[in-house]
XYZ file of C-alpha atoms in Angstrom:
636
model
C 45.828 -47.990 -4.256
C 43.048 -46.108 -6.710
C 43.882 -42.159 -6.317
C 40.581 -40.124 -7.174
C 39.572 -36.448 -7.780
C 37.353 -34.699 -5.418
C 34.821 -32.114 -6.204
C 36.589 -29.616 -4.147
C 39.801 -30.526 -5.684
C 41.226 -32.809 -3.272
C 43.046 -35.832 -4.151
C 41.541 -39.109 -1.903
C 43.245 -42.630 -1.607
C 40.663 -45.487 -2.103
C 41.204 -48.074 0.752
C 40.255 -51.532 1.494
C 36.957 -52.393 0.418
C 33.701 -51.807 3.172
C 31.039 -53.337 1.375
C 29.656 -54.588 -2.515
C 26.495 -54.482 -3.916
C 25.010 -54.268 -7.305
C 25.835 -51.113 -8.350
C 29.255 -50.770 -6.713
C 30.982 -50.611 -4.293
C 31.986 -48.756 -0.628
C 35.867 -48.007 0.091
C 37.345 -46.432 2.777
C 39.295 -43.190 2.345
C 43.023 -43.227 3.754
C 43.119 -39.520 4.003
C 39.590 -39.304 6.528
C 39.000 -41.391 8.452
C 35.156 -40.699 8.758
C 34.774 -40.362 4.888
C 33.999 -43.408 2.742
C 33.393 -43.731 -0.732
C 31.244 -45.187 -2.923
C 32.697 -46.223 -6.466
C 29.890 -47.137 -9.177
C 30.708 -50.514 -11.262
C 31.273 -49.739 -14.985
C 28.068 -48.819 -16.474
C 26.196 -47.701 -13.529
C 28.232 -43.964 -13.167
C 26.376 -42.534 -16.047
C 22.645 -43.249 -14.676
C 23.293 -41.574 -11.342
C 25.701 -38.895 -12.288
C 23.451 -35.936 -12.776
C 21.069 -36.766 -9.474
C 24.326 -37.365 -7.370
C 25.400 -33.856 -8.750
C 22.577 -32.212 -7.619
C 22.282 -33.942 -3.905
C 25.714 -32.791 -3.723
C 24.734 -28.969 -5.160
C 21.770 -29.028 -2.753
C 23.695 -29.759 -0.018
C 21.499 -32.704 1.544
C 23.726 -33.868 3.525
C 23.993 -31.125 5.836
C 20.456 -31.474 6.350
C 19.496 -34.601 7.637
C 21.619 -36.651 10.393
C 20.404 -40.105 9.652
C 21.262 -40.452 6.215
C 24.825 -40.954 4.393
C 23.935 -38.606 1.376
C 26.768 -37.834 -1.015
C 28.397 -35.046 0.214
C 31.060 -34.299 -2.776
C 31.511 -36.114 -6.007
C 34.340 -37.870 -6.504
C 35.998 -38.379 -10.609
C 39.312 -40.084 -11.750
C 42.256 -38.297 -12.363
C 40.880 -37.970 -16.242
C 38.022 -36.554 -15.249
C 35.021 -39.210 -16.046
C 32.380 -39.331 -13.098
C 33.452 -42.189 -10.605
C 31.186 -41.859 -7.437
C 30.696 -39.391 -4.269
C 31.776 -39.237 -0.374
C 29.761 -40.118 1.816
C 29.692 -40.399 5.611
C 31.464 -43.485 6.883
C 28.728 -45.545 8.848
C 30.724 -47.670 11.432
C 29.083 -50.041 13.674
C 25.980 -50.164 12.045
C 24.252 -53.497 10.839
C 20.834 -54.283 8.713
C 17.715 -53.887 10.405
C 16.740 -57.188 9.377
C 19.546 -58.767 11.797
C 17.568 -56.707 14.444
C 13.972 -57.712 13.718
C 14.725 -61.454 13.005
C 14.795 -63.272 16.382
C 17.333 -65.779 15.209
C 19.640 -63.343 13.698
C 19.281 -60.966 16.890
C 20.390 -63.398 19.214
C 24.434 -63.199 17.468
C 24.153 -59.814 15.653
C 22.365 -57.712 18.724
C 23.019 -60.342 21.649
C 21.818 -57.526 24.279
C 18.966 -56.145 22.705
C 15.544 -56.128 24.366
C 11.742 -55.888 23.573
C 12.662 -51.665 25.010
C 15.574 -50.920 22.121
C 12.875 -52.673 19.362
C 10.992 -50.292 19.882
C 13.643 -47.414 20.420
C 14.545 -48.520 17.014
C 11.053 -48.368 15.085
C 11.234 -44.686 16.898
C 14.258 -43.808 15.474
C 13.184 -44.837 12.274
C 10.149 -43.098 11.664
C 12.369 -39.939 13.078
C 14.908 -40.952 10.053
C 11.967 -41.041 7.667
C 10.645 -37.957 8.771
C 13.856 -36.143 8.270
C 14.155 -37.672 4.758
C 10.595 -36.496 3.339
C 11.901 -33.010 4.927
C 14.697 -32.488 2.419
C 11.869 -33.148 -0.074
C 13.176 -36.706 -1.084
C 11.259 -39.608 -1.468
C 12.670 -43.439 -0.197
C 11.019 -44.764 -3.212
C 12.963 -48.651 -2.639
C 12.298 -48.493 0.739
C 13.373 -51.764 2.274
C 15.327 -53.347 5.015
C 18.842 -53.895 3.308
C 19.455 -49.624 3.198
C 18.382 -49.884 6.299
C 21.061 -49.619 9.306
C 21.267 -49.715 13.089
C 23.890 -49.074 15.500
C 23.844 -51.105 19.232
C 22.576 -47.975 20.453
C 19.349 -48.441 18.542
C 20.561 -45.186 16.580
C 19.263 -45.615 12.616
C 20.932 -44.468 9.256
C 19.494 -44.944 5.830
C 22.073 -46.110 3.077
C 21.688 -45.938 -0.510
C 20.790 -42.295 -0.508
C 21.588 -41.898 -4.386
C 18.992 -43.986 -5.293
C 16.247 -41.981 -3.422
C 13.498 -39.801 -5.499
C 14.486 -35.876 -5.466
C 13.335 -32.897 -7.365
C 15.578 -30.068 -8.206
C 13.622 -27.693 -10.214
C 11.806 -29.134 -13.005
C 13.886 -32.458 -13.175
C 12.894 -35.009 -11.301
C 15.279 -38.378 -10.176
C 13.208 -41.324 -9.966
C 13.753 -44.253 -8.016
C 14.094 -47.042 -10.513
C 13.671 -50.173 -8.293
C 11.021 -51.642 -5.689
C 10.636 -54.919 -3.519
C 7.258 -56.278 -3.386
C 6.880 -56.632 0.239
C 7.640 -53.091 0.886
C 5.539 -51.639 -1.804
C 2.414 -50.499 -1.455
C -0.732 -51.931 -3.410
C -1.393 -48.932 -5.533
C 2.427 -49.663 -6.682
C 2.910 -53.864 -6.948
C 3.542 -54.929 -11.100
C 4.546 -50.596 -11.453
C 7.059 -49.115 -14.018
C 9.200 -47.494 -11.354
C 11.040 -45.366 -14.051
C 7.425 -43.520 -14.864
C 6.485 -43.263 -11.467
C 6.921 -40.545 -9.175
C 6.630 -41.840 -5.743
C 5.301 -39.636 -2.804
C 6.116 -40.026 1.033
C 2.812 -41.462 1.551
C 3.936 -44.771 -0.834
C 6.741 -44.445 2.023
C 4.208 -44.884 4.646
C 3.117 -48.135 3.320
C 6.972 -49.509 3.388
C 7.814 -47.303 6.754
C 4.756 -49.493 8.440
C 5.704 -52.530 7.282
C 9.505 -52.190 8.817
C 8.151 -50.927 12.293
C 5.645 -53.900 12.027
C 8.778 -55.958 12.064
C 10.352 -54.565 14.335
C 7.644 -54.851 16.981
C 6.021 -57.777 16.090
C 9.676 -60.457 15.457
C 10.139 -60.233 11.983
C 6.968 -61.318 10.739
C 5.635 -59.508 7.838
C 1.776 -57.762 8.270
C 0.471 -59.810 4.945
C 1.877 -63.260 5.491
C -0.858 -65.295 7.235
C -2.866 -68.190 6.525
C -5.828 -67.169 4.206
C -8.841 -68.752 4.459
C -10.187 -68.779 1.365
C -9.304 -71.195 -1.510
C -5.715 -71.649 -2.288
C -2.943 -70.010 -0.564
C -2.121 -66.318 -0.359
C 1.625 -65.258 -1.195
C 2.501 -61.848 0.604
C 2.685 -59.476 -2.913
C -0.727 -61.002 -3.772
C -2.368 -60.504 -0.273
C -0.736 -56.643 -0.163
C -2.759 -56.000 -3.696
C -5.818 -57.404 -2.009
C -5.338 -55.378 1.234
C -5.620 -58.725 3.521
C -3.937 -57.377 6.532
C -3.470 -60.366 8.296
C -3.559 -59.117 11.499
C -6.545 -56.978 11.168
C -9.696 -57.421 12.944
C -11.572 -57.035 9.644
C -11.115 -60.803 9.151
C -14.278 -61.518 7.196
C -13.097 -58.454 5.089
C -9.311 -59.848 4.340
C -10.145 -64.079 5.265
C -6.847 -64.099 6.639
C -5.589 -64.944 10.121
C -1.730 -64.859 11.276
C 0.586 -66.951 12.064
C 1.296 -68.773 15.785
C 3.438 -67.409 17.809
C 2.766 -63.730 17.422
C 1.932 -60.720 19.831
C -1.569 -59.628 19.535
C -2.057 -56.292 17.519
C -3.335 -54.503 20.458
C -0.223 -54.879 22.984
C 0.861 -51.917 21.917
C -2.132 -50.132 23.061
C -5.076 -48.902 20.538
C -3.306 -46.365 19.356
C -0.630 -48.513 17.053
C -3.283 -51.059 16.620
C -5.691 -47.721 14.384
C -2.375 -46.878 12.863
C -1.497 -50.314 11.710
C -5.073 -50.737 10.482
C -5.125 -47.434 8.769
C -1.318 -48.284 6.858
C -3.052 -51.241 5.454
C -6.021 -50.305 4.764
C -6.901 -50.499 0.640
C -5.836 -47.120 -0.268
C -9.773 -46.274 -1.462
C -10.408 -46.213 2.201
C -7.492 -44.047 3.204
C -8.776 -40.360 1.933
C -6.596 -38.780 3.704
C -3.409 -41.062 3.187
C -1.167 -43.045 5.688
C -0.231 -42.125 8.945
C 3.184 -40.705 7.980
C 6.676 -41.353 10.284
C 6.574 -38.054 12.017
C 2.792 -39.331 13.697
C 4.222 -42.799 14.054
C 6.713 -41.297 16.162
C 4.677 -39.577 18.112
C 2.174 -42.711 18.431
C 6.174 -44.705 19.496
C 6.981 -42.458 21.646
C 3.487 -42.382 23.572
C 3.883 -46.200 23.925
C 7.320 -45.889 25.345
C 6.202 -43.340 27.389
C 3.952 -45.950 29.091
C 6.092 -48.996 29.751
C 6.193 -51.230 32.436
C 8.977 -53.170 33.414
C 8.288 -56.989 33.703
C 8.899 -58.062 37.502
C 10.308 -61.116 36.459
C 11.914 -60.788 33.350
C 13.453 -57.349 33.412
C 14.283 -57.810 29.270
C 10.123 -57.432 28.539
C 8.550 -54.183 28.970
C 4.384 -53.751 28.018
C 2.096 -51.216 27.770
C 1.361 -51.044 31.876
C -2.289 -50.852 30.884
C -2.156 -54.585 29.894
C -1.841 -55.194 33.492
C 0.359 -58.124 33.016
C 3.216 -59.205 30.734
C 2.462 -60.533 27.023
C 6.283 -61.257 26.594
C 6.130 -63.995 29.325
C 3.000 -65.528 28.210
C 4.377 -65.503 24.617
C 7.769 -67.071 25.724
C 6.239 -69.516 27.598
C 3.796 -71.040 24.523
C 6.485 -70.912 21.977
C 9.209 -72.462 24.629
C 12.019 -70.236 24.032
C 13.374 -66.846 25.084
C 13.019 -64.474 22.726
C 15.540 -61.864 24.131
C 18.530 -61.885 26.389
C 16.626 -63.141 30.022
C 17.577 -60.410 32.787
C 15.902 -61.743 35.743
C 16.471 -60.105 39.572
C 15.316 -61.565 42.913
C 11.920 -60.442 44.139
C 14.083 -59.024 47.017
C 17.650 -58.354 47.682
C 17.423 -61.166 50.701
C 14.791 -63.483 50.999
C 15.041 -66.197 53.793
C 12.933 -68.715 52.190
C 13.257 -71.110 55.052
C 12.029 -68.213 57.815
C 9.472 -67.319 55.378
C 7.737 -71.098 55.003
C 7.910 -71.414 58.528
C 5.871 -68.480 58.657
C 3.802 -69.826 56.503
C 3.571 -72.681 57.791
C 2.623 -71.650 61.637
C -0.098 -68.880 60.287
C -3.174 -70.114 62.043
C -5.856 -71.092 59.879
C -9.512 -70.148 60.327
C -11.979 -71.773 62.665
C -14.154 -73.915 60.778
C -17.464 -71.805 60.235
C -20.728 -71.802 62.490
C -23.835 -72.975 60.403
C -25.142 -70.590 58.078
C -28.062 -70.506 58.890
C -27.496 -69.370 62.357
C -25.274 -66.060 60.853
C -28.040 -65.703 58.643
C -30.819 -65.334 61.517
C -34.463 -65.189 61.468
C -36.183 -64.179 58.051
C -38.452 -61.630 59.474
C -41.542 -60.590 57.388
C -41.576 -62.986 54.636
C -45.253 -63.299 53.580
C -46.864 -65.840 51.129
C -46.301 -64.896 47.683
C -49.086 -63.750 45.382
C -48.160 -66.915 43.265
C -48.848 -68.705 46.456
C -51.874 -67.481 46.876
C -53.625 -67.366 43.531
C -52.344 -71.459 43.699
C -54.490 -71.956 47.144
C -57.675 -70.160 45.573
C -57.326 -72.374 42.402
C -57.343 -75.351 45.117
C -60.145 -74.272 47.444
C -61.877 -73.464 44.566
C -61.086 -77.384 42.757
C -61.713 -79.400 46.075
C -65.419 -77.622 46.181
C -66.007 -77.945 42.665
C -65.217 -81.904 43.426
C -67.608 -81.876 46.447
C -70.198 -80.843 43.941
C -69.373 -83.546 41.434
C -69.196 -86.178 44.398
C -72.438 -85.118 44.952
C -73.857 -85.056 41.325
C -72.135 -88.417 40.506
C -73.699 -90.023 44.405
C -77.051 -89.123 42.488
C -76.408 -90.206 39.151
C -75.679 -93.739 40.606
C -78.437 -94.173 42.986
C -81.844 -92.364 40.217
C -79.742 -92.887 36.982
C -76.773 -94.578 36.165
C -74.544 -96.620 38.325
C -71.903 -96.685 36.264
C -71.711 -93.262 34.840
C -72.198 -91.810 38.545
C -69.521 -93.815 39.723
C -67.255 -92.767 37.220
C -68.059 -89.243 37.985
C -67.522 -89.783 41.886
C -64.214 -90.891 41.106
C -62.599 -88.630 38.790
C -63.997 -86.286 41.122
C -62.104 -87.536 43.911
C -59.123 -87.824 42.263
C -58.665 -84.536 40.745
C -59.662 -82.855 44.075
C -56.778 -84.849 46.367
C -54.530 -84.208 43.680
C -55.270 -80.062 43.871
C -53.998 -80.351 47.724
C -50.799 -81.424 47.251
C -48.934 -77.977 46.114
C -45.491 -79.239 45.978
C -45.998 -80.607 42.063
C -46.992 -76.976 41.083
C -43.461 -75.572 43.131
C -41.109 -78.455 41.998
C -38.983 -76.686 39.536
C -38.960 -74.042 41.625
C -38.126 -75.510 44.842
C -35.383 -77.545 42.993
C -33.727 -73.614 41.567
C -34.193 -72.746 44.901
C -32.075 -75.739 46.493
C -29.528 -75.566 43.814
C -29.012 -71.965 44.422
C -28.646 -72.167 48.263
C -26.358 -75.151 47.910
C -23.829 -73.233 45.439
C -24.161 -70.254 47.661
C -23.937 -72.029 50.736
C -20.648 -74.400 49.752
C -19.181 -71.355 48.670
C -19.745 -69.861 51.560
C -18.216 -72.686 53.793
C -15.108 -72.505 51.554
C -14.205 -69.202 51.765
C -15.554 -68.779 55.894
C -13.652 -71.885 57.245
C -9.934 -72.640 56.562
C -10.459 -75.003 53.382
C -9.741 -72.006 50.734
C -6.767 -70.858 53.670
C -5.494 -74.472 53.573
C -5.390 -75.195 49.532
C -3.603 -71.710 49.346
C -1.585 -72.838 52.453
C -0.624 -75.707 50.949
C 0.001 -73.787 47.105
C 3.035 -71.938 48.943
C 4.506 -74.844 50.252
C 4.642 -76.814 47.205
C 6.129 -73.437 45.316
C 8.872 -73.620 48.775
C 9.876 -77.429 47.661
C 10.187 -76.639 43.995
C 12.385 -73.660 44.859
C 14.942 -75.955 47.104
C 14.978 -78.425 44.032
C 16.312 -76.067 41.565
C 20.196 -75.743 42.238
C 20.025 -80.317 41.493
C 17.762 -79.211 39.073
C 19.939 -77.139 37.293
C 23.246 -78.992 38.340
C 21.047 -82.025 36.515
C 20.468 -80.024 33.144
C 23.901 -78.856 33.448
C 25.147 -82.312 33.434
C 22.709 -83.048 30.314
C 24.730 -80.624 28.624
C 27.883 -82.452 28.728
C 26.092 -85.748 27.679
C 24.982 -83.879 24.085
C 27.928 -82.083 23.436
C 27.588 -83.163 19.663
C 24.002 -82.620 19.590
C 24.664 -78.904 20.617
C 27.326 -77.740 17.994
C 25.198 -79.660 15.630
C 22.269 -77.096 16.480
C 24.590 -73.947 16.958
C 25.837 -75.176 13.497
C 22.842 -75.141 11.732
C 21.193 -72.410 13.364
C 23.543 -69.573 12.552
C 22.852 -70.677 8.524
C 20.044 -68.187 7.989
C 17.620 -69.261 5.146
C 17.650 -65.388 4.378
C 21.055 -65.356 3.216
C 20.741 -68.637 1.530
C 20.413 -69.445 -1.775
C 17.762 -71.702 -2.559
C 16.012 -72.505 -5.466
C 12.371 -71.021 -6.111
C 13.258 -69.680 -2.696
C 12.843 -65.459 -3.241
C 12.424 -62.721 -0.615
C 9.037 -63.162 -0.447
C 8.703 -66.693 0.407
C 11.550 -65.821 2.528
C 9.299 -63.460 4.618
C 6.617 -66.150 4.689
C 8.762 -68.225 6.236
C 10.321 -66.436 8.702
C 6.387 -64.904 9.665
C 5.689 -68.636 10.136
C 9.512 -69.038 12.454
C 11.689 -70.480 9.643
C 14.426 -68.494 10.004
C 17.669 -70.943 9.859
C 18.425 -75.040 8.815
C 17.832 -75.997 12.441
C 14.267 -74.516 12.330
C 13.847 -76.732 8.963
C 15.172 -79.510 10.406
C 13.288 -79.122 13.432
C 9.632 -78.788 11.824
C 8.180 -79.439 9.086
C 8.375 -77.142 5.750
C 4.372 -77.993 4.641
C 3.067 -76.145 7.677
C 3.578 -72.654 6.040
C 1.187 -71.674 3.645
C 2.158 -72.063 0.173
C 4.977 -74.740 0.447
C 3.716 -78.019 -0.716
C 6.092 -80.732 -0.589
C 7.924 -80.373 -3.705
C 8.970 -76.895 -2.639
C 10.063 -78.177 1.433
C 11.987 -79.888 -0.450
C 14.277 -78.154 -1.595
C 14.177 -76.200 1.188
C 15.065 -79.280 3.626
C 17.718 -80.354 0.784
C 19.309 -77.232 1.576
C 19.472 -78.175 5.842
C 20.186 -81.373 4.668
C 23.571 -80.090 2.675
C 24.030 -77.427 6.267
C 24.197 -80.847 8.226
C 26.715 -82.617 6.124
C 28.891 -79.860 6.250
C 28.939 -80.151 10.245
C 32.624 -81.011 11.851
C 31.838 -82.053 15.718
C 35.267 -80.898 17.934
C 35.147 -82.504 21.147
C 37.667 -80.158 22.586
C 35.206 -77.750 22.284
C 33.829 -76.529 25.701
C 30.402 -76.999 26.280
C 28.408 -74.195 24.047
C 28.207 -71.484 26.561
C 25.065 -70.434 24.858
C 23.614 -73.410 25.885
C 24.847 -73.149 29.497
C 23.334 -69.588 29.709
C 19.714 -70.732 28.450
C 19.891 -73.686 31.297
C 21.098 -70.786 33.940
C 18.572 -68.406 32.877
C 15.902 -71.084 32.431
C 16.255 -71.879 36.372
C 16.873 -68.073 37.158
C 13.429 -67.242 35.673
C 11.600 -70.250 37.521
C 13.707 -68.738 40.549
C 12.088 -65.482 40.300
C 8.733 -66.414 39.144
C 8.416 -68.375 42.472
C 10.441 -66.000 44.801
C 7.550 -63.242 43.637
C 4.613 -65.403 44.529
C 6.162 -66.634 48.146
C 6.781 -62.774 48.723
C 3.425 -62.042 48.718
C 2.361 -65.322 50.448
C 1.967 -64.186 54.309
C -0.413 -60.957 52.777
C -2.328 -63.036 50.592
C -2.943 -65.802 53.476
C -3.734 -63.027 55.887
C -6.472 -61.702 53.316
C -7.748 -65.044 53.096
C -8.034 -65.070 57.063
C -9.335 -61.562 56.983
C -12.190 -62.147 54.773
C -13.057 -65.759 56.405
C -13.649 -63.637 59.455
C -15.772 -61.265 57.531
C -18.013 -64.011 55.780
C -18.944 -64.944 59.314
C -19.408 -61.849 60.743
C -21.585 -60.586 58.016
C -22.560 -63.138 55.134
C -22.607 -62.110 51.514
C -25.848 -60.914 50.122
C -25.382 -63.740 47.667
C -26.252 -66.161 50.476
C -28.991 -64.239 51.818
C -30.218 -64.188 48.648
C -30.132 -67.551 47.870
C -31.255 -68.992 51.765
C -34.519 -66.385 51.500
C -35.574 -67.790 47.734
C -35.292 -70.911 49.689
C -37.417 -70.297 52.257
C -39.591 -68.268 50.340
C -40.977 -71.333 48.107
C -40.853 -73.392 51.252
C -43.296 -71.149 52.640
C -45.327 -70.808 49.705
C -45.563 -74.868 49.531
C -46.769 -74.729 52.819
C-alpha cells in the first residue's frame, strides 16, 4: 500500500481504488474511514496544485455540505504535491442514472416522479451553496454530479471549479457543449472567467432533465432546412420546448410532458434560462429562485388516485403521468397502485347497480313547456304582410290596366300584363318562401334541443351509463384469467425476455460508438434511445440528424449486444417481467375499482337531474320551442 503525507502532518494509507477518471484517481484511506483521496495522474499535480492549496487555506469545505472540496493536501513522503482529502461520498450515483428512464429503472428502482423533483430541489440548493463560497461550477455537467437514494445531492470534482483568492484567479479549463451556455459554445475556457449566471444556463438544463426524463431542452426536431444538432440549436437559442416556436422553428420530441405541468411558474423560468442572453438583462434565474420556484411546486402536489408513484401540480385537475404512460405504453416509474377502498364488494355493488330504478320515460315536451303566452307577430312579420297587401293591390291595378289594354289596345300586350300580374300577386300570399331558412333554423334548433332533452329526462342517458358500469363489472371479474393468461405468456418467451433484459441494460451512453459523442447521445436519448433494445426495437432514422449511414453504426453496435446474448433456461422467469404483468392488471384493477365507486352517485345524479328536466325544462328548450313557434306564427 502507497503511504502519503498529510498537510497536517499525518501519515494516510492509500486503499483500494473508488473510482478513475482523467485526471486521477479516488482511493480510500485505511486510517478514516469517511476520508478518501484523490491522487492526480503524473502530469496533472502541477496544474492544480496552487488552487487545491488555496481551497484547502480557505477552508471551503467547512462551508458548504454538498460538495467534497479538498479539505487537506496530501504529498509523498519526499515531499512533491500528490493530491488532497476529500469527503468520502458513499452511496451516491450520477445524476444521469437518475434522469434517464432506462437507467433509473436498475440504478434507482424505487424512485418516483416526487424524489425527481426532490432531487432538482436539492440541486439548485447545492448550487446555491457553491456560488456562496464565491466559486464558480464552470464544467458544470452531469458526471460531477451525484445523488444518494434519499434524493440528497453532492457535487464532485470540486478542484476543478473557478475560485478567486485575492487577485489570482483559478479558471475552469474544460466545458461540455450541452451544458454551456450560448454566450460560451467554441470559448477558450483558460481566458474565461465564468460567472454563476453561465451556471444558470447548465443548472437549468440538469433540472430540465430531471423533470422532463432525460431529454435535453435543445434537442427537438427543427423545422427549418436541415437538421439542428443540440450545440448548434443552444447558439441559436431554439428552445425546443418554448412556445416561441415561430421564433426558434423547433418542436420536441414525442413522448414528453408538456412545459406547463409544472405550473407557469417553471414554465417563465425555463423560458427565461433559454432565452438568447440579449433578452435576459437581468441574467438567469439563479438556483437559489429555482428552489424556491421547486419548492412552490412541491408544495402543491397531488397524489395520483390510481397510481400513487405520479404526483401533479393539483391545479391540472387530473394526472399527466397517466395520460403520458398510457401513449408511450410503458411505466415510467415503479407502479404503486392501492384499491379505491380497503373492501369493495363488487358483486353487492353491481347488484346495486343493477336494481337502481331507471327514470320514467319523459311526458311530451311540449306539455312541460305549456302555453306560450304573449307572443305577438314580429315586426319582420309585419313589414312582410304590408309588402303583400300592398303587391296583391298593385296587381289588381295591373289586372285592370292590362283588361283595358286588351279590349281598346292591344290584345296581346294586355294579356301579357293580366298575367304577370296575376302571377306575381298569388305568389306575394304565400309567406312561407320568405320564412324558409328561417323556419328550417328554427326546426333544427328545437329538434337538437328537444332530443337532448328526451335523453337526459327519460332513462336512455341512465341506461347507457347503466350499462357503462356493468361492462367495467365484467372486465374487472376477467382480470385474475387475464393475468393468470399473461402470466402463462411469460413462460412461453422465456428466451425472448433475457434477450430484452440483455440488451436493455447496455446503455448507448456508456457505449462506445463511432461518430457517436455526448451530444448525439443526448439527441438520442431526448428522442427514447437510451439502450440496444430501444435500437433494435425502432428505427435509428427517426431522430433528427441520423441518416442511415450513421443508424448504422449505431444498430451495428445492438447488433454486436445481441450476439453476445447466452439464453439460460434455468433461469426463472425475469421477475421484472412478472412485476410489469402484476402491476399492469393492478393498475386496470384500480382504474376500474375508482369508477364503480362512484357509480351508484353518479347514476343517482343522472336520476336526479332527469327528474329536474321534467319538472322544470332547460331554458335551452324554451328557447328553441318559442323561436319555433315564433316563425310559425309569423308565417301565419
Amino acid at each position: 500500500m502507497t503511504t502519503v503525507i498529510c498537510s497536517d502532518g499525518r501519515r494516510l494509507t492509500l486503499g483500494a481504488t473508488l473510482g478513475k477518471g482523467g485526471e486521477g484517481a479516488v482511493h480510500h484511506i485505511v486510517e478514516a474511514a469517511d476520508i478518501a483521496a484523490k491522487i492526480y495522474n503524473p502530469g496533472k499535480a502541477k496544474d492544480r496544485r496552487d488552487k487545491v492549496n488555496v481551497m484547502v487555506a480557505d477552508r471551503l469545505h467547512t462551508r458548504s455540505d454538498y460538495v467534497a472540496f479538498p479539505i487537506e493536501t496530501l504529498k509523498s513522503p519526499s515531499g512533491e504535491f500528490l493530491g488532497f482529502t476529500m469527503k468520502k461520498v458513499a452511496g451516491f450515483k450520477s445524476v444521469h442514472d437518475l434522469y434517464g428512464p432506462g437507467s433509473r429503472k436498475t440504478e434507482f428502482p424505487t424512485a418516483d416522479s416526487k424524489f425527481l423533483l426532490r432531487s432538482a430541489i436539492n440541486l439548485a440548493n447545492a448550487v446555491a451553496s457553491i456560488h456562496s463560497t464565491g466559486c464558480v461550477i464552470g464544467d458544470i455537467n452531469h458526471s460531477g454530479i451525484l445523488v444518494s437514494n434519499k434524493a440528497l445531492v453532492t457535487l464532485i470534482d470540486s478542484d476543478s471549479f473557478q475560485y478567486r483568492s485575492g487577485s489570482n484567479t483559478y479558471r475552469s479549463l474544460v466545458g461540455v457543449a450541452e451544458y454551456t451556455p450560448p454566450e460560451l459554445q467554441g470559448a477558450t475556457f483558460d481566458k474565461v472567467d465564468r460567472t454563476p449566471n453561465h451556471d444558470n444556463f447548465g443548472l437549468a438544463v440538469l433540472i430540465f432533465q430531471l423533470l422532463f426524463l432525460g431529454r435535453h431542452p435543445f434537442a427537438g426536431r427543427y423545422l427549418g432546412k436541415g437538421d439542428m444538432d443540440i450545440k448548434t440549436a443552444i447558439g441559436a437559442g431554439r428552445f425546443a420546448y418554448s412556445a416561441r416556436k415561430t421564433e426558434t422553428m423547433m418542436e420536441p420530441p414525442p413522448f414528453v410532458p408538456g412545459l406547463g405541468d409544472y405550473g407557469e411558474d417553471v414554465r417563465k423560468a425555463f423560458e427565461a434560462a433559454f432565452m438568447p442572453p440579449a433578452r435576459q438583462p437581468g441574467g438567469r434565474p439563479t438556483a437559489a429562485s429555482w428552489s424556491v420556484i421547486l419548492k412552490g411546486v412541491e408544495a402543491t402536489l397531488a397524489v395520483c388516485t390510481v397510481d400513487k408513484s405520479h404526483a401533479y401540480k393539483r391545479e391540472l385537475g387530473s394526472c399527466p403521468w397517466c395520460k403520458l404512460e398510457k401513449t408511450m405504453g410503458r411505466s415510467l416509474f415503479p407502479a404503486h397502485f392501492s384499491p379505491a377502498a380497503p373492501i369493495m364488494d363488487i358483486g353487492q355493488l353491481l347488484n346495486a347497480i343493477k336494481t337502481m330504478p331507471a327514470p320514467p320515460s319523459p311526458p311530451s315536451a311540449e306539455s312541460v313547456i305549456g302555453p306560450l303566452h304573449g307572443l305577438t307577430m314580429s315586426q319582420t312579420a309585419k313589414s312582410a304582410r304590408n309588402e303583400r297587401n300592398a303587391t296583391v293591390v298593385a296587381g289588381v291595378i295591373a289586372v285592370g290596366v292590362g283588361l283595358y289594354l286588351m279590349s281598346q289596345v292591344s290584345g296581346f300586350w294586355g294579356f301579357a300584363l293580366a298575367l304577370g300580374a296575376i302571377v306575381i300577386a298569388a305568389r306575394s300570399l304565400d309567406l312561407k318562401a320568405k320564412f324558409a331558412s328561417e323556419l328550417k333554423g328554427a326546426k333544427a334548433g328545437w329538434e337538437e334541443q328537444h332530443k337532448n332533452w328526451v335523453k337526459k329526462a327519460g332513462p336512455e342517458a341512465f341506461e347507457a351509463r347503466r350499462s357503462h358500469y356493468i361492462a367495467l363489472g365484467a372486465t374487472h371479474s376477467g382480470l385474475p384469467a387475464k393475468e393468470r393468461e399473461k402470466l402463462a405468456a411469460l413462460e412461453q418467451k422465456k428466451r425472448q425476455l433475457q434477450l430484452d433484459k440483455h440488451m436493455d441494460s447496455h446503455l448507448i451512453d456508456r457505449a462506445k460508438i463511432p461518430r457517436v459523442g455526448p451530444g448525439r447521445k443526448a439527441t438520442l436519448a431526448s428522442y427514447g434511445f437510451e439502450s440496444a433494445l430501444d435500437v433494435r426495437e425502432r428505427s435509428v432514422t427517426a431522430v433528427p440528424g441520423f441518416g442511415p449511414s450513421l443508424a448504422s453504426d449505431i444498430e451495428g453496435w445492438a447488433r454486436s449486444v445481441e450476439r453476445k446474448f447466452v439464453f439460460n433456461a434455468s433461469i426463472p422467469t425475469d421477475p421484472a417481467a412478472v412485476q410489469a404483468v402484476k402491476s399492469e392488471i393492478a393498475k386496470q384493477r384500480a382504474e376500474i375499482e375508482r369508477d364503480l365507486l362512484k357509480a351508484t352517485a353518479d347514476l343517482k345524479n343522472l336520476v336526479d337531474t332527469a327528474h329536474a328536466l321534467r319538472t322544470k325544462p332547460p331554458q335551452q328548450l324554451i328557447d328553441a320551442y318559442t323561436r319555433l313557434k315564433q316563425v310559425e306564427l309569423d308565417i301565419g
